[in-house]
Each structure stands twice: as C-alpha cells, then as structure tokens.
C-alpha cells in the first residue's frame, strides 16, 4: 500500500480490522520506503525532511486488552500541489529532458504544507479524543506524525498539550514518510 505520510497508520487500522473481525489473531504491520532517490539534494526545503527507513509493529488479539481505540484518517486531494513530484508516471514519463529539468524529485510549498499539516493533525487529534470521550489532560504520551519538530510543537501548542508528553525522533534521524510513527517507538 502506498499512502505516503499516513501509510503506517492506514496499515495499523487495516490490521486492527482484521483482528476485530477475527480474520487473524496476530498481524505484522511493516512500513518501509526509500525516498533518497527522489529527493533533490540541492533543495533544502525537501532534502532535510525526507529519508529512507523501515519500522514494524505486531498487533495481537488479547483478552482484556484495549488495543487501538480509534483512528482518524483523511486526505485532501485539492492540496496535492503542496507536496508532489511533477515527473513520473504516465503524465510525464522519464525522458532526457524531464530528468535534466529535475522533474523527478519531490517539490514542496513549505509554508502552506506546514499550516495544513498542523491543522490536519489538530483536527484529527480532537476528533480522536471526542470519539473516546477524553480530553488532552488524560493523554500521557502522544506519538505524532513525525514531519518535523516545528509541526509537532505547533500542534502541541494548539492542543494545549505538554511538550514532555510528545515522543519525537528528530534528535536521531531524518524523516521517512511512512515511518514517522513506528521508528520512534523503537528508540530508547
């Protein structure tokens, strides 16, 4: 499955549905990607944010366990021009000209991407808490989308969450898209 930043979360939700429907008792969710080949190393807007990596989690049906309480997911195709790769696929297949024009690298509108990421994460967090009938004061640990530390800080501020409640991987690693959740879980 390719779902960019949300890939691992979509995988967790699918795995949870398999467990809840009793299709499987144990599910291994793996997220992996290699973005270094589509990052323009001359573009500091993207090269410092995207990298390669892998992460995994095992979900299992266990008696008297809560598991994943809810997942809030969404997408907005109208904002596709904020983070995209102009070359590739059937619309712009690789040619000498498209490669010379650097069309096969990620491009990003940083400020707008930042604003939309913060708003989407705050909206999703509030909806998840609403569904579970809890508020931010009951949350002990927040594992946010690991896009960049500024986004995490802005999200925390808007939610009224303590910075110490957030797990962040930016001290140790770059930013592989799908791995932003599982790679932090394995840090010690």
mmCIF file of C-alpha atoms in Angstrom:
data_model
loop_
_atom_site.group_PDB
_atom_site.id
_atom_site.type_symbol
_atom_site.label_atom_id
_atom_site.label_comp_id
_atom_site.label_asym_id
_atom_site.label_seq_id
_atom_site.Cartn_x
_atom_site.Cartn_y
_atom_site.Cartn_z
ATOM 1 C CA UNK A 1 0.000 0.000 0.000
ATOM 2 C CA UNK A 2 1.299 3.475 -0.799
ATOM 3 C CA UNK A 3 -0.242 6.164 1.352
ATOM 4 C CA UNK A 4 2.755 8.469 1.905
ATOM 5 C CA UNK A 5 2.811 10.029 5.370
ATOM 6 C CA UNK A 6 -0.241 8.103 6.563
ATOM 7 C CA UNK A 7 0.885 4.703 5.261
ATOM 8 C CA UNK A 8 1.772 3.126 8.576
ATOM 9 C CA UNK A 9 -1.377 4.430 10.287
ATOM 10 C CA UNK A 10 -3.535 3.054 7.468
ATOM 11 C CA UNK A 11 -1.699 -0.256 7.906
ATOM 12 C CA UNK A 12 -2.445 -0.265 11.645
ATOM 13 C CA UNK A 13 -6.124 0.427 11.016
ATOM 14 C CA UNK A 14 -6.346 -2.369 8.438
ATOM 15 C CA UNK A 15 -4.563 -4.749 10.826
ATOM 16 C CA UNK A 16 -6.937 -3.792 13.630
ATOM 17 C CA UNK A 17 -9.923 -4.537 11.389
ATOM 18 C CA UNK A 18 -8.512 -7.993 10.609
ATOM 19 C CA UNK A 19 -8.172 -8.662 14.337
ATOM 20 C CA UNK A 20 -11.596 -7.273 15.261
ATOM 21 C CA UNK A 21 -13.286 -9.301 12.534
ATOM 22 C CA UNK A 22 -11.450 -12.399 13.824
ATOM 23 C CA UNK A 23 -9.907 -12.952 10.394
ATOM 24 C CA UNK A 24 -6.478 -13.075 12.075
ATOM 25 C CA UNK A 25 -5.324 -13.161 15.704
ATOM 26 C CA UNK A 26 -1.869 -11.693 15.034
ATOM 27 C CA UNK A 27 -0.860 -9.210 12.339
ATOM 28 C CA UNK A 28 2.573 -7.817 11.465
ATOM 29 C CA UNK A 29 2.469 -4.272 10.052
ATOM 30 C CA UNK A 30 5.605 -3.127 8.213
ATOM 31 C CA UNK A 31 6.309 0.295 6.785
ATOM 32 C CA UNK A 32 9.363 0.851 4.586
ATOM 33 C CA UNK A 33 10.428 3.329 1.982
ATOM 34 C CA UNK A 34 13.356 4.769 0.120
ATOM 35 C CA UNK A 35 12.980 8.469 -0.600
ATOM 36 C CA UNK A 36 16.651 9.343 -1.044
ATOM 37 C CA UNK A 37 16.370 8.610 -4.771
ATOM 38 C CA UNK A 38 13.579 11.163 -5.313
ATOM 39 C CA UNK A 39 14.910 13.919 -3.052
ATOM 40 C CA UNK A 40 16.690 16.810 -4.729
ATOM 41 C CA UNK A 41 19.810 17.206 -2.612
ATOM 42 C CA UNK A 42 20.130 20.796 -3.884
ATOM 43 C CA UNK A 43 16.703 21.697 -2.428
ATOM 44 C CA UNK A 44 16.943 22.334 1.326
ATOM 45 C CA UNK A 45 13.128 22.539 1.501
ATOM 46 C CA UNK A 46 12.909 18.790 0.974
ATOM 47 C CA UNK A 47 16.300 17.099 1.421
ATOM 48 C CA UNK A 48 16.419 17.750 5.180
ATOM 49 C CA UNK A 49 12.927 16.326 5.683
ATOM 50 C CA UNK A 50 12.772 13.088 3.709
ATOM 51 C CA UNK A 51 14.867 9.945 4.096
ATOM 52 C CA UNK A 52 14.973 6.146 3.990
ATOM 53 C CA UNK A 53 13.873 3.763 6.733
ATOM 54 C CA UNK A 54 11.715 0.920 7.963
ATOM 55 C CA UNK A 55 9.614 0.116 11.017
ATOM 56 C CA UNK A 56 7.272 -2.616 12.161
ATOM 57 C CA UNK A 57 4.672 -3.426 14.812
ATOM 58 C CA UNK A 58 2.899 -6.624 15.857
ATOM 59 C CA UNK A 59 -0.785 -6.407 16.729
ATOM 60 C CA UNK A 60 -2.455 -9.290 18.513
ATOM 61 C CA UNK A 61 -5.899 -10.186 19.799
ATOM 62 C CA UNK A 62 -5.585 -10.431 23.590
ATOM 63 C CA UNK A 63 -8.297 -10.951 26.162
ATOM 64 C CA UNK A 64 -8.999 -7.956 28.392
ATOM 65 C CA UNK A 65 -6.825 -5.630 26.291
ATOM 66 C CA UNK A 66 -7.951 -2.318 24.844
ATOM 67 C CA UNK A 67 -5.868 -2.153 21.675
ATOM 68 C CA UNK A 68 -6.242 0.701 19.246
ATOM 69 C CA UNK A 69 -9.236 2.716 20.452
ATOM 70 C CA UNK A 70 -9.804 4.769 17.312
ATOM 71 C CA UNK A 71 -8.095 6.012 14.189
ATOM 72 C CA UNK A 72 -8.899 9.283 12.453
ATOM 73 C CA UNK A 73 -7.696 9.412 8.881
ATOM 74 C CA UNK A 74 -8.306 11.683 5.963
ATOM 75 C CA UNK A 75 -6.914 13.159 2.792
ATOM 76 C CA UNK A 76 -7.449 16.289 0.749
ATOM 77 C CA UNK A 77 -6.612 15.863 -2.916
ATOM 78 C CA UNK A 78 -7.200 19.554 -3.566
ATOM 79 C CA UNK A 79 -3.902 20.263 -1.797
ATOM 80 C CA UNK A 80 -1.853 17.850 -3.903
ATOM 81 C CA UNK A 81 0.174 20.743 -5.318
ATOM 82 C CA UNK A 82 1.702 21.444 -1.886
ATOM 83 C CA UNK A 83 3.880 18.303 -1.915
ATOM 84 C CA UNK A 84 4.343 16.438 -5.179
ATOM 85 C CA UNK A 85 6.710 15.119 -7.809
ATOM 86 C CA UNK A 86 5.945 16.646 -11.227
ATOM 87 C CA UNK A 87 7.683 13.914 -13.244
ATOM 88 C CA UNK A 88 6.981 10.214 -13.477
ATOM 89 C CA UNK A 89 4.029 8.033 -14.270
ATOM 90 C CA UNK A 90 2.050 8.217 -17.475
ATOM 91 C CA UNK A 91 1.567 12.009 -17.389
ATOM 92 C CA UNK A 92 5.278 12.750 -17.523
ATOM 93 C CA UNK A 93 7.315 9.634 -18.236
ATOM 94 C CA UNK A 94 11.067 9.843 -17.807
ATOM 95 C CA UNK A 95 12.856 11.429 -20.740
ATOM 96 C CA UNK A 96 16.256 13.044 -21.031
ATOM 97 C CA UNK A 97 14.517 16.433 -20.933
ATOM 98 C CA UNK A 98 12.384 15.659 -17.834
ATOM 99 C CA UNK A 99 15.424 14.330 -15.969
ATOM 100 C CA UNK A 100 17.532 17.372 -16.956
ATOM 101 C CA UNK A 101 14.678 19.600 -15.792
ATOM 102 C CA UNK A 102 14.761 17.829 -12.392
ATOM 103 C CA UNK A 103 11.074 16.879 -12.623
ATOM 104 C CA UNK A 104 11.595 13.521 -10.904
ATOM 105 C CA UNK A 105 12.262 14.988 -7.464
ATOM 106 C CA UNK A 106 9.892 15.939 -4.658
ATOM 107 C CA UNK A 107 8.735 19.543 -4.576
ATOM 108 C CA UNK A 108 7.086 21.214 -1.639
ATOM 109 C CA UNK A 109 5.407 24.506 -0.761
ATOM 110 C CA UNK A 110 6.831 24.587 2.770
ATOM 111 C CA UNK A 111 4.757 27.282 4.496
ATOM 112 C CA UNK A 112 1.424 26.023 3.173
ATOM 113 C CA UNK A 113 2.357 22.399 3.847
ATOM 114 C CA UNK A 114 3.255 23.363 7.417
ATOM 115 C CA UNK A 115 -0.045 25.182 8.016
ATOM 116 C CA UNK A 116 -2.111 22.361 6.544
ATOM 117 C CA UNK A 117 -0.196 19.667 8.437
ATOM 118 C CA UNK A 118 -0.692 21.400 11.778
ATOM 119 C CA UNK A 119 -4.398 21.980 11.138
ATOM 120 C CA UNK A 120 -4.983 18.396 9.958
ATOM 121 C CA UNK A 121 -3.166 16.919 12.961
ATOM 122 C CA UNK A 122 -5.020 19.116 15.466
ATOM 123 C CA UNK A 123 -8.356 18.276 13.833
ATOM 124 C CA UNK A 124 -7.592 14.533 13.851
ATOM 125 C CA UNK A 125 -6.392 14.608 17.474
ATOM 126 C CA UNK A 126 -9.501 16.474 18.632
ATOM 127 C CA UNK A 127 -11.761 14.048 16.755
ATOM 128 C CA UNK A 128 -9.969 11.012 18.236
ATOM 129 C CA UNK A 129 -10.337 12.431 21.757
ATOM 130 C CA UNK A 130 -14.004 13.245 21.106
ATOM 131 C CA UNK A 131 -14.681 9.685 19.958
ATOM 132 C CA UNK A 132 -13.002 8.303 23.092
ATOM 133 C CA UNK A 133 -14.693 10.882 25.345
ATOM 134 C CA UNK A 134 -11.433 12.165 26.829
ATOM 135 C CA UNK A 135 -9.556 15.455 26.823
ATOM 136 C CA UNK A 136 -5.884 16.292 26.404
ATOM 137 C CA UNK A 137 -5.236 16.198 30.165
ATOM 138 C CA UNK A 138 -5.834 12.422 30.152
ATOM 139 C CA UNK A 139 -3.248 11.778 27.427
ATOM 140 C CA UNK A 140 0.098 10.683 28.891
ATOM 141 C CA UNK A 141 2.021 10.017 25.658
ATOM 142 C CA UNK A 142 1.495 11.470 22.194
ATOM 143 C CA UNK A 143 3.202 9.841 19.200
ATOM 144 C CA UNK A 144 2.520 12.385 16.468
ATOM 145 C CA UNK A 145 3.240 12.333 12.767
ATOM 146 C CA UNK A 146 6.974 12.995 12.697
ATOM 147 C CA UNK A 147 7.073 15.500 9.836
ATOM 148 C CA UNK A 148 9.299 17.972 11.668
ATOM 149 C CA UNK A 149 9.714 19.319 15.189
ATOM 150 C CA UNK A 150 8.113 22.679 14.343
ATOM 151 C CA UNK A 151 4.901 20.931 13.298
ATOM 152 C CA UNK A 152 4.881 18.854 16.493
ATOM 153 C CA UNK A 153 5.474 21.967 18.626
ATOM 154 C CA UNK A 154 2.708 23.930 16.863
ATOM 155 C CA UNK A 155 0.290 21.018 17.199
ATOM 156 C CA UNK A 156 1.079 20.663 20.909
ATOM 157 C CA UNK A 157 0.557 24.365 21.490
ATOM 158 C CA UNK A 158 -2.827 24.350 19.741
ATOM 159 C CA UNK A 159 -3.950 21.247 21.640
ATOM 160 C CA UNK A 160 -2.737 22.583 24.990
ATOM 161 C CA UNK A 161 -0.505 19.524 25.457
ATOM 162 C CA UNK A 162 2.701 19.471 27.488
ATOM 163 C CA UNK A 163 5.873 19.210 25.363
ATOM 164 C CA UNK A 164 7.069 16.386 27.648
ATOM 165 C CA UNK A 165 4.100 14.267 26.519
ATOM 166 C CA UNK A 166 5.356 14.107 22.926
ATOM 167 C CA UNK A 167 7.692 11.479 21.529
ATOM 168 C CA UNK A 168 9.907 12.941 18.845
ATOM 169 C CA UNK A 169 12.579 11.216 16.769
ATOM 170 C CA UNK A 170 14.309 14.272 15.329
ATOM 171 C CA UNK A 171 17.365 14.098 17.533
ATOM 172 C CA UNK A 172 18.351 10.763 15.969
ATOM 173 C CA UNK A 173 17.025 10.556 12.427
ATOM 174 C CA UNK A 174 15.603 12.233 9.317
ATOM 175 C CA UNK A 175 12.023 11.947 8.206
ATOM 176 C CA UNK A 176 10.932 8.868 6.263
ATOM 177 C CA UNK A 177 7.242 9.471 5.475
ATOM 178 C CA UNK A 178 5.523 6.206 6.461
ATOM 179 C CA UNK A 179 7.898 5.546 9.305
ATOM 180 C CA UNK A 180 7.206 8.635 11.273
ATOM 181 C CA UNK A 181 5.234 6.662 13.847
ATOM 182 C CA UNK A 182 6.911 3.246 14.204
ATOM 183 C CA UNK A 183 10.520 4.389 14.059
ATOM 184 C CA UNK A 184 10.053 6.480 17.211
ATOM 185 C CA UNK A 185 8.526 3.553 19.073
ATOM 186 C CA UNK A 186 11.789 1.629 18.881
ATOM 187 C CA UNK A 187 14.064 4.445 20.093
ATOM 188 C CA UNK A 188 15.470 4.059 23.603
#
